[in-house]
CSV table of C-alpha atoms in Angstrom, one decimal:
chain,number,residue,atom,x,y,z
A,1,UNK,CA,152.8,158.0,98.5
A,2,UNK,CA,154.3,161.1,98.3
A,3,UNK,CA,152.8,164.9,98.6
A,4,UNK,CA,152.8,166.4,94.9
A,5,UNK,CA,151.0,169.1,93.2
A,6,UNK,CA,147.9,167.4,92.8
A,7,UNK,CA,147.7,166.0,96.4
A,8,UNK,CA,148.9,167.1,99.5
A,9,UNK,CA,148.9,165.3,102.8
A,10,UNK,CA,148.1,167.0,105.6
A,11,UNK,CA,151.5,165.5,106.9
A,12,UNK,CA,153.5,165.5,104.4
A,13,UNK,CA,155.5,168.3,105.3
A,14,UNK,CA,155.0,170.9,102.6
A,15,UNK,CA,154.0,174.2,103.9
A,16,UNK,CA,150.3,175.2,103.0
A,17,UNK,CA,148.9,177.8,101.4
A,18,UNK,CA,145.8,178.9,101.1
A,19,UNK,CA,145.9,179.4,96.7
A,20,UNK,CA,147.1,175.5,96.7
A,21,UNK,CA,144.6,174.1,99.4
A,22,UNK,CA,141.9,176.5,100.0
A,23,UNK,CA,141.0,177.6,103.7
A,24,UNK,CA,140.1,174.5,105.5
A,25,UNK,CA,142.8,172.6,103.8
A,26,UNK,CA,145.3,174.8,104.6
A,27,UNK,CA,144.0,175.0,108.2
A,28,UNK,CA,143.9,171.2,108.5
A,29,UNK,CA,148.1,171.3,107.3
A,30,UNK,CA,148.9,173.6,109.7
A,31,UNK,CA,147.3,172.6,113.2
A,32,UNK,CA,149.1,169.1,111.8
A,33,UNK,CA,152.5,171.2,110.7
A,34,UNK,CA,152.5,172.6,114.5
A,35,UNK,CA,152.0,168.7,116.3
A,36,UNK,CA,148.5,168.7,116.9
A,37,UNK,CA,146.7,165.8,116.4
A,38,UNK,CA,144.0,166.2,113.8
A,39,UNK,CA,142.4,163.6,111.8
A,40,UNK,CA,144.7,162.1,108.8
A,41,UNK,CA,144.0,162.8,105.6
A,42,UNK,CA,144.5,164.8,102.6
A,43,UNK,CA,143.7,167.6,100.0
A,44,UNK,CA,142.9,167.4,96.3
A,45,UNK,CA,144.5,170.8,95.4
A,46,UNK,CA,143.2,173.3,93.2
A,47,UNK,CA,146.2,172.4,90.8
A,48,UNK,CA,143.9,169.3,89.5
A,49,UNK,CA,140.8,171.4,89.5
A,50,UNK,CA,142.2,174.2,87.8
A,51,UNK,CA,143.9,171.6,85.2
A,52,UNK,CA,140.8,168.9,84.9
A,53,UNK,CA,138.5,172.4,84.3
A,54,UNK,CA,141.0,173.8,81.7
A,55,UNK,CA,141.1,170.4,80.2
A,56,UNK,CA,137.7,169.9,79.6
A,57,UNK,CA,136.8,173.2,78.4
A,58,UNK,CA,134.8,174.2,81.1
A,59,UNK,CA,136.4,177.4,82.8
A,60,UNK,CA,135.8,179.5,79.4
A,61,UNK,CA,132.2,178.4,79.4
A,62,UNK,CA,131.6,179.7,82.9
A,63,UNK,CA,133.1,183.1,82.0
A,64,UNK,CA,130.8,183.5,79.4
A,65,UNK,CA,127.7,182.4,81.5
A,66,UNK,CA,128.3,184.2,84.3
A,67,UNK,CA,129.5,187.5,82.3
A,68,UNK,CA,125.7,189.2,81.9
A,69,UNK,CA,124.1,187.1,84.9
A,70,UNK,CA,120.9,189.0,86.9
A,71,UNK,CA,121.9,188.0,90.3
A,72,UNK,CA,118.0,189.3,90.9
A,73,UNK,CA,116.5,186.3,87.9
A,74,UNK,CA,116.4,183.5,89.8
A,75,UNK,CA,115.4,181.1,87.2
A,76,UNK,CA,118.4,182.1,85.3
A,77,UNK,CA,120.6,181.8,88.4
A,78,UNK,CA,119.3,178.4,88.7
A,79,UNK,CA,120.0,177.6,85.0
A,80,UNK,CA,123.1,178.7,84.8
A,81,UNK,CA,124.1,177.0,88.2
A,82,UNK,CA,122.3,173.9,86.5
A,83,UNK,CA,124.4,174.2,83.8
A,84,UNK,CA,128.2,174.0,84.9
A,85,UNK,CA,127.6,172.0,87.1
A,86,UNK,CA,126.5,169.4,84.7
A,87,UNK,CA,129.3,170.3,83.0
A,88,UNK,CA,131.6,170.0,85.6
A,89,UNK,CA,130.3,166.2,86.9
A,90,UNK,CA,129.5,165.0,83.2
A,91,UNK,CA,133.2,165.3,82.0
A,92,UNK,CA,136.2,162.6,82.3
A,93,UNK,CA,138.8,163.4,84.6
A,94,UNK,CA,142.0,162.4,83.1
A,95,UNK,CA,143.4,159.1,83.9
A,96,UNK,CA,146.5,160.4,85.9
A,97,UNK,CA,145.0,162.6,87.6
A,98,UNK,CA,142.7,159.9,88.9
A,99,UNK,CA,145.0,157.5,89.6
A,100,UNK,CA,147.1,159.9,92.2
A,101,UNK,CA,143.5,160.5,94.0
A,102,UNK,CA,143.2,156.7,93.8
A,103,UNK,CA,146.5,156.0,95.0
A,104,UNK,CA,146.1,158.6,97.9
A,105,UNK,CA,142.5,157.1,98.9
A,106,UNK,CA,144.5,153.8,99.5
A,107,UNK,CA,147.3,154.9,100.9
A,108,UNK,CA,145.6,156.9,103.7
A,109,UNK,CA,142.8,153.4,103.9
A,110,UNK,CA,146.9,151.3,104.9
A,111,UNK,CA,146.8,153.3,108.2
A,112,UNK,CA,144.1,151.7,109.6
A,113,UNK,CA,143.5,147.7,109.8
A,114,UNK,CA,140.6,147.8,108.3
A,115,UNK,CA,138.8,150.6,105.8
A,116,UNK,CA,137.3,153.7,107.8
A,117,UNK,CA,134.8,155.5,106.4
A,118,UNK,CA,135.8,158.8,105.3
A,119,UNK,CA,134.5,162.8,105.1
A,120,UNK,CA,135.0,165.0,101.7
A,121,UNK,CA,134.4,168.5,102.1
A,122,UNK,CA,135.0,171.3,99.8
A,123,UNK,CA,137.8,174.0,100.8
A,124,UNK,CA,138.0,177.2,98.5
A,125,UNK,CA,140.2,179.6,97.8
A,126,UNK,CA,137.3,182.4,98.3
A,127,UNK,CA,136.4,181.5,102.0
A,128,UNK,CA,138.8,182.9,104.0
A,129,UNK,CA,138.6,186.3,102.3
A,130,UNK,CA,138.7,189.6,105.0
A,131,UNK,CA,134.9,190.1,105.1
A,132,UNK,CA,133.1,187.1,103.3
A,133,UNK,CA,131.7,184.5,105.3
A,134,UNK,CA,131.2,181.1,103.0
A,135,UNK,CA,130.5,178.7,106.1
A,136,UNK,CA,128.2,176.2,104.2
A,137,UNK,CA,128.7,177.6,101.0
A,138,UNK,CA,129.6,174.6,99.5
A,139,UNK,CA,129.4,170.8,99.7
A,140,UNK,CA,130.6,168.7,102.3
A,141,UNK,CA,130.1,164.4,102.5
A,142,UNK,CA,129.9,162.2,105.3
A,143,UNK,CA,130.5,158.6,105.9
A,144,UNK,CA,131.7,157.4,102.9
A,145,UNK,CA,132.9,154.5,102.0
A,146,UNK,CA,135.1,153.1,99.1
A,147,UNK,CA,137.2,154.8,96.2
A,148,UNK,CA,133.9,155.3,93.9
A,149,UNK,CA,132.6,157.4,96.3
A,150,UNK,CA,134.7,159.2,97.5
A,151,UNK,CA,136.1,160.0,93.5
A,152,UNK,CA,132.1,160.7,92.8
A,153,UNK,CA,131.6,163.5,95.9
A,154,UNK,CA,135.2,164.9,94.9
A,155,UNK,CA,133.6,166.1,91.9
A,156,UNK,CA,130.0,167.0,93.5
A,157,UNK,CA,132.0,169.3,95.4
A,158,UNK,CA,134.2,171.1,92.5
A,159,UNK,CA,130.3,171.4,91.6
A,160,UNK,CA,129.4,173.0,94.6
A,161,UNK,CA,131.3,175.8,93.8
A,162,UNK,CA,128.7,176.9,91.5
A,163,UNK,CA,125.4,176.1,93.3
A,164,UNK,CA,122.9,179.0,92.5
A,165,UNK,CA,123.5,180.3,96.6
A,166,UNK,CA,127.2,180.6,95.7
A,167,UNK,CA,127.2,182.3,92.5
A,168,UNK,CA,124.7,184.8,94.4
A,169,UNK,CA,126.5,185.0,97.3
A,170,UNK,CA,130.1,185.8,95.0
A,171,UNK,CA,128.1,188.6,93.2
A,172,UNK,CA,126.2,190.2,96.1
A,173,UNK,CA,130.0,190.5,98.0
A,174,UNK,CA,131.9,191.4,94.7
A,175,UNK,CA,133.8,188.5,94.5
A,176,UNK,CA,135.3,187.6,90.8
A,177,UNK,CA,135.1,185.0,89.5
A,178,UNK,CA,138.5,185.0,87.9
A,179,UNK,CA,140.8,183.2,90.5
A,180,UNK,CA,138.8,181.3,92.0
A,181,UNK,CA,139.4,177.8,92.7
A,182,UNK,CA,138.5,174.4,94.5
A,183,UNK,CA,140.5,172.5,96.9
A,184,UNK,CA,139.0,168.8,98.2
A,185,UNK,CA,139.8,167.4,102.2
A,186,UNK,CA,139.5,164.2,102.1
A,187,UNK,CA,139.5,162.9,105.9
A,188,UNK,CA,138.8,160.0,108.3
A,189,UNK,CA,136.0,159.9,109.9
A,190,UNK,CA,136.2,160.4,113.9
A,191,UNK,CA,134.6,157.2,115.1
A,192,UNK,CA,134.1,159.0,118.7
A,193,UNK,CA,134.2,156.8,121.7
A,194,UNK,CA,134.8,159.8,124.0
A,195,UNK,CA,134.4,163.4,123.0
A,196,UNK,CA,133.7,167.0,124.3
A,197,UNK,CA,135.1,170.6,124.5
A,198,UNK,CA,138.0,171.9,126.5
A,199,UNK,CA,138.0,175.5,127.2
A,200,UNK,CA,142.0,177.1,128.3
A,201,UNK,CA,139.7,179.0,131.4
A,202,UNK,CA,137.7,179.0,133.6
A,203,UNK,CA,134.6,180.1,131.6
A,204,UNK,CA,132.5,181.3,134.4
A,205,UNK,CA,134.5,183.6,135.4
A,206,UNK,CA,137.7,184.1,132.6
A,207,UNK,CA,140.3,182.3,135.0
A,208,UNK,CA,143.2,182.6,132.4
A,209,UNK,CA,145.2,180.1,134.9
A,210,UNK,CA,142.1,176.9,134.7
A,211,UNK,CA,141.3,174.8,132.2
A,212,UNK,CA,137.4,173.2,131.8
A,213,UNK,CA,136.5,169.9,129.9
A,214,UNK,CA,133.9,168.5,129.4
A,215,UNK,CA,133.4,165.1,128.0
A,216,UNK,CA,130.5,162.1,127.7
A,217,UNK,CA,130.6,158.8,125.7
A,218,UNK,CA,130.1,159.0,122.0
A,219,UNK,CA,130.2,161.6,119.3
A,220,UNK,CA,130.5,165.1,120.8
A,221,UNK,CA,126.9,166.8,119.4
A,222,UNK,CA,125.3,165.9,122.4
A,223,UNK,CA,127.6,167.8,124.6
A,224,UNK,CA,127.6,170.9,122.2
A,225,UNK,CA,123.6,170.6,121.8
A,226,UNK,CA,123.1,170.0,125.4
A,227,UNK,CA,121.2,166.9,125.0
A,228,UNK,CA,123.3,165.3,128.0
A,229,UNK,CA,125.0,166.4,131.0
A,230,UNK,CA,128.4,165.6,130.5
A,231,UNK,CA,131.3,165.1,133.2
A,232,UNK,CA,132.3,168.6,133.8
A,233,UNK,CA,136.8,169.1,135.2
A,234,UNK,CA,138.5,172.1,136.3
A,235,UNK,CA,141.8,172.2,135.9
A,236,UNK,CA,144.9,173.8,137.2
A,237,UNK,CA,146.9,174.7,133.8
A,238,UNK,CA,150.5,174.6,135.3
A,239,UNK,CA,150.0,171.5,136.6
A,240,UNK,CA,147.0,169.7,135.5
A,241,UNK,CA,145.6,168.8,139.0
A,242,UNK,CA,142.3,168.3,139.3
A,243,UNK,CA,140.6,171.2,140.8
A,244,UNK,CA,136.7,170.3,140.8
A,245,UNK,CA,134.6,167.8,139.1
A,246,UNK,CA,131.2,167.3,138.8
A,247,UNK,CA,129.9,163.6,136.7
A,248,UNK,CA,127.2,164.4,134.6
A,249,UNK,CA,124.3,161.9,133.7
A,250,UNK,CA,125.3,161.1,130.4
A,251,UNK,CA,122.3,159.0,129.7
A,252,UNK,CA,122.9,158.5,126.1
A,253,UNK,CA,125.1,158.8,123.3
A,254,UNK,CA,125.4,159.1,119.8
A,255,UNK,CA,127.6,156.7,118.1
A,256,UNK,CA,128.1,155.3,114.2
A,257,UNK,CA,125.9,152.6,112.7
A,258,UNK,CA,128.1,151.5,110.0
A,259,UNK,CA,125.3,149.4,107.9
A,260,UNK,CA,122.9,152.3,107.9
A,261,UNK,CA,126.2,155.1,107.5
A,262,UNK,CA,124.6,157.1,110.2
A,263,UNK,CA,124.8,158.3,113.7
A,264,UNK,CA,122.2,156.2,116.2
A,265,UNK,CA,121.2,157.1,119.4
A,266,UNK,CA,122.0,154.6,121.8
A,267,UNK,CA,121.3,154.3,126.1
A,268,UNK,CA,124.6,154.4,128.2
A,269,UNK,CA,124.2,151.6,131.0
A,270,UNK,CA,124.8,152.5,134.8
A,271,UNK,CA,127.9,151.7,135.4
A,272,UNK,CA,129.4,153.9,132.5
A,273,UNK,CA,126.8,156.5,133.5
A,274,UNK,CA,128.3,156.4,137.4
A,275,UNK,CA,131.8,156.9,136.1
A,276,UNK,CA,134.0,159.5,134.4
A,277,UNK,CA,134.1,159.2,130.8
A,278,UNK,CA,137.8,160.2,130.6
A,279,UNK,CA,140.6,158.2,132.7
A,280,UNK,CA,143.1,160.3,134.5
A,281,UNK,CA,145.8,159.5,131.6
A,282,UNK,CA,143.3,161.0,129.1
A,283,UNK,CA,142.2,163.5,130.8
A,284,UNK,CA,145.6,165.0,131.1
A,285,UNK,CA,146.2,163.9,127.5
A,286,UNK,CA,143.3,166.6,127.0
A,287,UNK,CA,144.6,169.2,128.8
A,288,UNK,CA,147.8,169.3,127.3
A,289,UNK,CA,146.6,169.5,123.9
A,290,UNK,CA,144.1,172.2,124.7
A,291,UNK,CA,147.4,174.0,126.1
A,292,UNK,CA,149.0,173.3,122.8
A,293,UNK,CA,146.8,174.8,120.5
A,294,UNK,CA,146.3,178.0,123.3
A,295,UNK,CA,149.8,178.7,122.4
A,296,UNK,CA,150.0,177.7,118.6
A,297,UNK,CA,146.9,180.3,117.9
A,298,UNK,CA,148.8,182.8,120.7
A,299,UNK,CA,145.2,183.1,122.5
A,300,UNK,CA,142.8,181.4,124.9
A,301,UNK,CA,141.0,178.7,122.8
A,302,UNK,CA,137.8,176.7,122.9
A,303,UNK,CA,137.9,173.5,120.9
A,304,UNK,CA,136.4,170.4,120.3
A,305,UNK,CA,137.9,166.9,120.4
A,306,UNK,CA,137.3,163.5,120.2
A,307,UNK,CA,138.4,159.5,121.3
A,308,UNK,CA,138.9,157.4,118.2
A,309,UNK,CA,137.8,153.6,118.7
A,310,UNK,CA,139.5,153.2,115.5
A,311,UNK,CA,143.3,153.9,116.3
A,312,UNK,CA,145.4,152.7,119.5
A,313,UNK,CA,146.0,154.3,122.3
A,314,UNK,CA,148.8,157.4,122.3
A,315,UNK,CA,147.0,158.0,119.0
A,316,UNK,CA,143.5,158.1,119.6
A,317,UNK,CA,142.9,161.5,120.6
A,318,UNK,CA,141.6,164.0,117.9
A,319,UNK,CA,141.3,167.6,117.5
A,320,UNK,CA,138.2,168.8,115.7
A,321,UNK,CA,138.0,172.1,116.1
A,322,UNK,CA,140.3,175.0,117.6
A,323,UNK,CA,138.8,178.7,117.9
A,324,UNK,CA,139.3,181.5,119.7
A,325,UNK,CA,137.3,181.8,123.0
A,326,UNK,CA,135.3,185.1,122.5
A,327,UNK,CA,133.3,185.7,126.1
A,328,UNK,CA,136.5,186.6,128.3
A,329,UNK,CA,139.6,186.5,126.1
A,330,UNK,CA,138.9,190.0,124.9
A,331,UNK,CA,138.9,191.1,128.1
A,332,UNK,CA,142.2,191.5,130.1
A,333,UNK,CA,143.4,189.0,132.2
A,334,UNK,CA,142.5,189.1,136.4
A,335,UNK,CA,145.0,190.2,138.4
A,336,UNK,CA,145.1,187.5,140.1
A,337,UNK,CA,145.3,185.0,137.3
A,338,UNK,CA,148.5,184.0,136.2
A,339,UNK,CA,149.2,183.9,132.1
A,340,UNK,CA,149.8,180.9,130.3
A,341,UNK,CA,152.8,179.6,130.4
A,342,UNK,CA,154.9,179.4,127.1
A,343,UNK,CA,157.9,177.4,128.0
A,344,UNK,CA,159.7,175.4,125.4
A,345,UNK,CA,158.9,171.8,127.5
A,346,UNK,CA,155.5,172.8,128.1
A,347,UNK,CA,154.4,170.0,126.0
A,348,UNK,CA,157.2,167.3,126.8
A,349,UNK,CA,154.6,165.1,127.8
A,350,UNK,CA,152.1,165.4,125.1
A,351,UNK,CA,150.8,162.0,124.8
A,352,UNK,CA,148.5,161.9,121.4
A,353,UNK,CA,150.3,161.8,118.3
A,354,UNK,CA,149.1,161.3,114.4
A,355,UNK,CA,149.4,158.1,113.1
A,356,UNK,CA,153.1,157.1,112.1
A,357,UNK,CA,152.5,156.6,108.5
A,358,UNK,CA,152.7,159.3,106.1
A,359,UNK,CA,150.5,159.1,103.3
């Protein structure tokens, strides 16, 4: 299936913009645009939400409850919240449009040789605005599973755009309400054998020229809690040697019980608690793609990433998260450090790649 206006593909080669896809739509498209290796998946645009609310009637309504709204009346807030939203998940989404959100649900399901569970988070337009912070704003959904739910939390999160904390949030901050719009990332869920955090420097002492990893078995929110003591690399940036290492305990991990769609903790046994999570071939498959998105974003990064028992080898490894390191990258570089380099083979031998089909 192709990208079209009501569904993009977050490799399917159209360029992203943030009015079309929202903010972590169009983020997901273009760390995939540059070659990075995020999880596959797609948006619902806010083409079909802008049409399925004109449609239905719905976006004149809200105009008219929200005109005179007390942002201080909390019971009125919570009714008028109340209100759309039952609006917005009572309503019948026309038959084409849920037939290419169908279609696309499948079509990403044919990567894989069996169905993966799936995450649908809401992306809008309003949350990258200069100023406005809407982290957790609205709704996101975890491990689900089939096109019934996934269809069903599509719409909870159009919903979530008008949960009582968001309409507040929009009035406090002066946001209008004209414009605004919902985007939908729907996107495999990282069934994380390996996972940790790379840092592009040294973070002990902002080493520019080292990069840290850290990794343990299972999904990464023991590492970034500090539940475990994960294996802990330097290494040279240029040319990937390893400079020090240090094996943590890694005692336990977190990993997906599929029957109860949850994460269980689970004991790691001796010998995996005696070795390195990562082989040398993945380590350096790390590396490299921490180096990647250092020079995509044009700064040191921190990011988070992940093993995925669910795809082969060469395309298992996952970026989950790429943001600017803030401790040492504001300050300048040592002396003695050496810059990163930005040569066009840098990457030659970047190893992890998305999945070959395009949905």
């Amino acid at each position: 299936m192709q990208s079209n206006e009501y569904i993009q593909f977050f490799d399917g080669g159209i360029e992203p913009t943030l009015e079309n896809l929202g903010g972590k739509g169009a983020s997901l498209v273009t760390m995939t645009s540059a070659g990075m290796p995020v999880p596959p998946g797609f948006v619902v645009t806010t083409v079909q939400f802008d049409a399925f609310m004109e449609e239905a009637g719905i976006t004149r309504h809200i105009h008219q409850l929200l005109a005179d709204l007390d942002m201080e009346d909390m019971n009125q807030v919570d009714k008028v919240s109340a209100a759309i939203r039952e609006d917005i998940c009572s309503r019948p989404v026309p038959q084409a449009m849920r037939e290419l959100t169908i279609t696309a649900y499948e079509s990403l399901m044919n990567r894989f040789d069996a169905p993966v569970p799936v995450a649908v988070r809401s992306s809008a337009t309003a949350e990258d605005l200069p100023d406005a912070s809407f982290a957790g704003q609205q709704d996101t959904y975890l491990w689900l599973d089939g096109v019934k739910a996934v269809t069903e939390h599509i719409r909870q999160c159009w919903a979530s755009l008008y949960t009582s904390r968001a309409i507040i949030y929009r009035l406090k901050n002066n946001i209008p309400n004209e414009g605004l719009s919902m985007a939908v990332v729907v996107q495999k869920m990282v069934n994380s054998r390996v996972s940790g955090v790379a840092i592009t420097m040294d973070p002990t002492n902002g080493d520019r020229s080292k990069i840290t990893i850290d990794s343990s078995y299972g999904v990464g929110e023991m590492v970034v809690s500090g539940q475990v003591t994960p294996d802990n690399i330097l290494l040279d940036k240029v040319t990937l040697a390893v400079v020090n290492e240090h094996l943590g305990d890694k005692h336990a991990e977190l990993i997906p019980d599929a029957g109860a769609k949850r994460l269980v903790e689970r004991e790691v046994d001796d010998e995996r608690r005696g070795r390195r999570s990562l082989t040398d071939a993945e380590l350096t498959a790390v590396a490299q793609m921490a180096k990647r998105a250092e020079k995509h974003y044009k700064c040191p990064q921190d990011i988070e990433w992940a093993l995925d028992a669910d795809l082969p080898d060469g395309e298992n490894l996952l970026l989950l998260q790429s943001r600017p390191e803030t401790v040492h990258s504001s300050k300048p570089a040592p002396q003695t450090a050496p810059q990163p380099l930005v040569s066009g083979g840098f990457f030659s031998g970047f190893s992890a790649t998305i999945p070959k089909q395009a949905v």
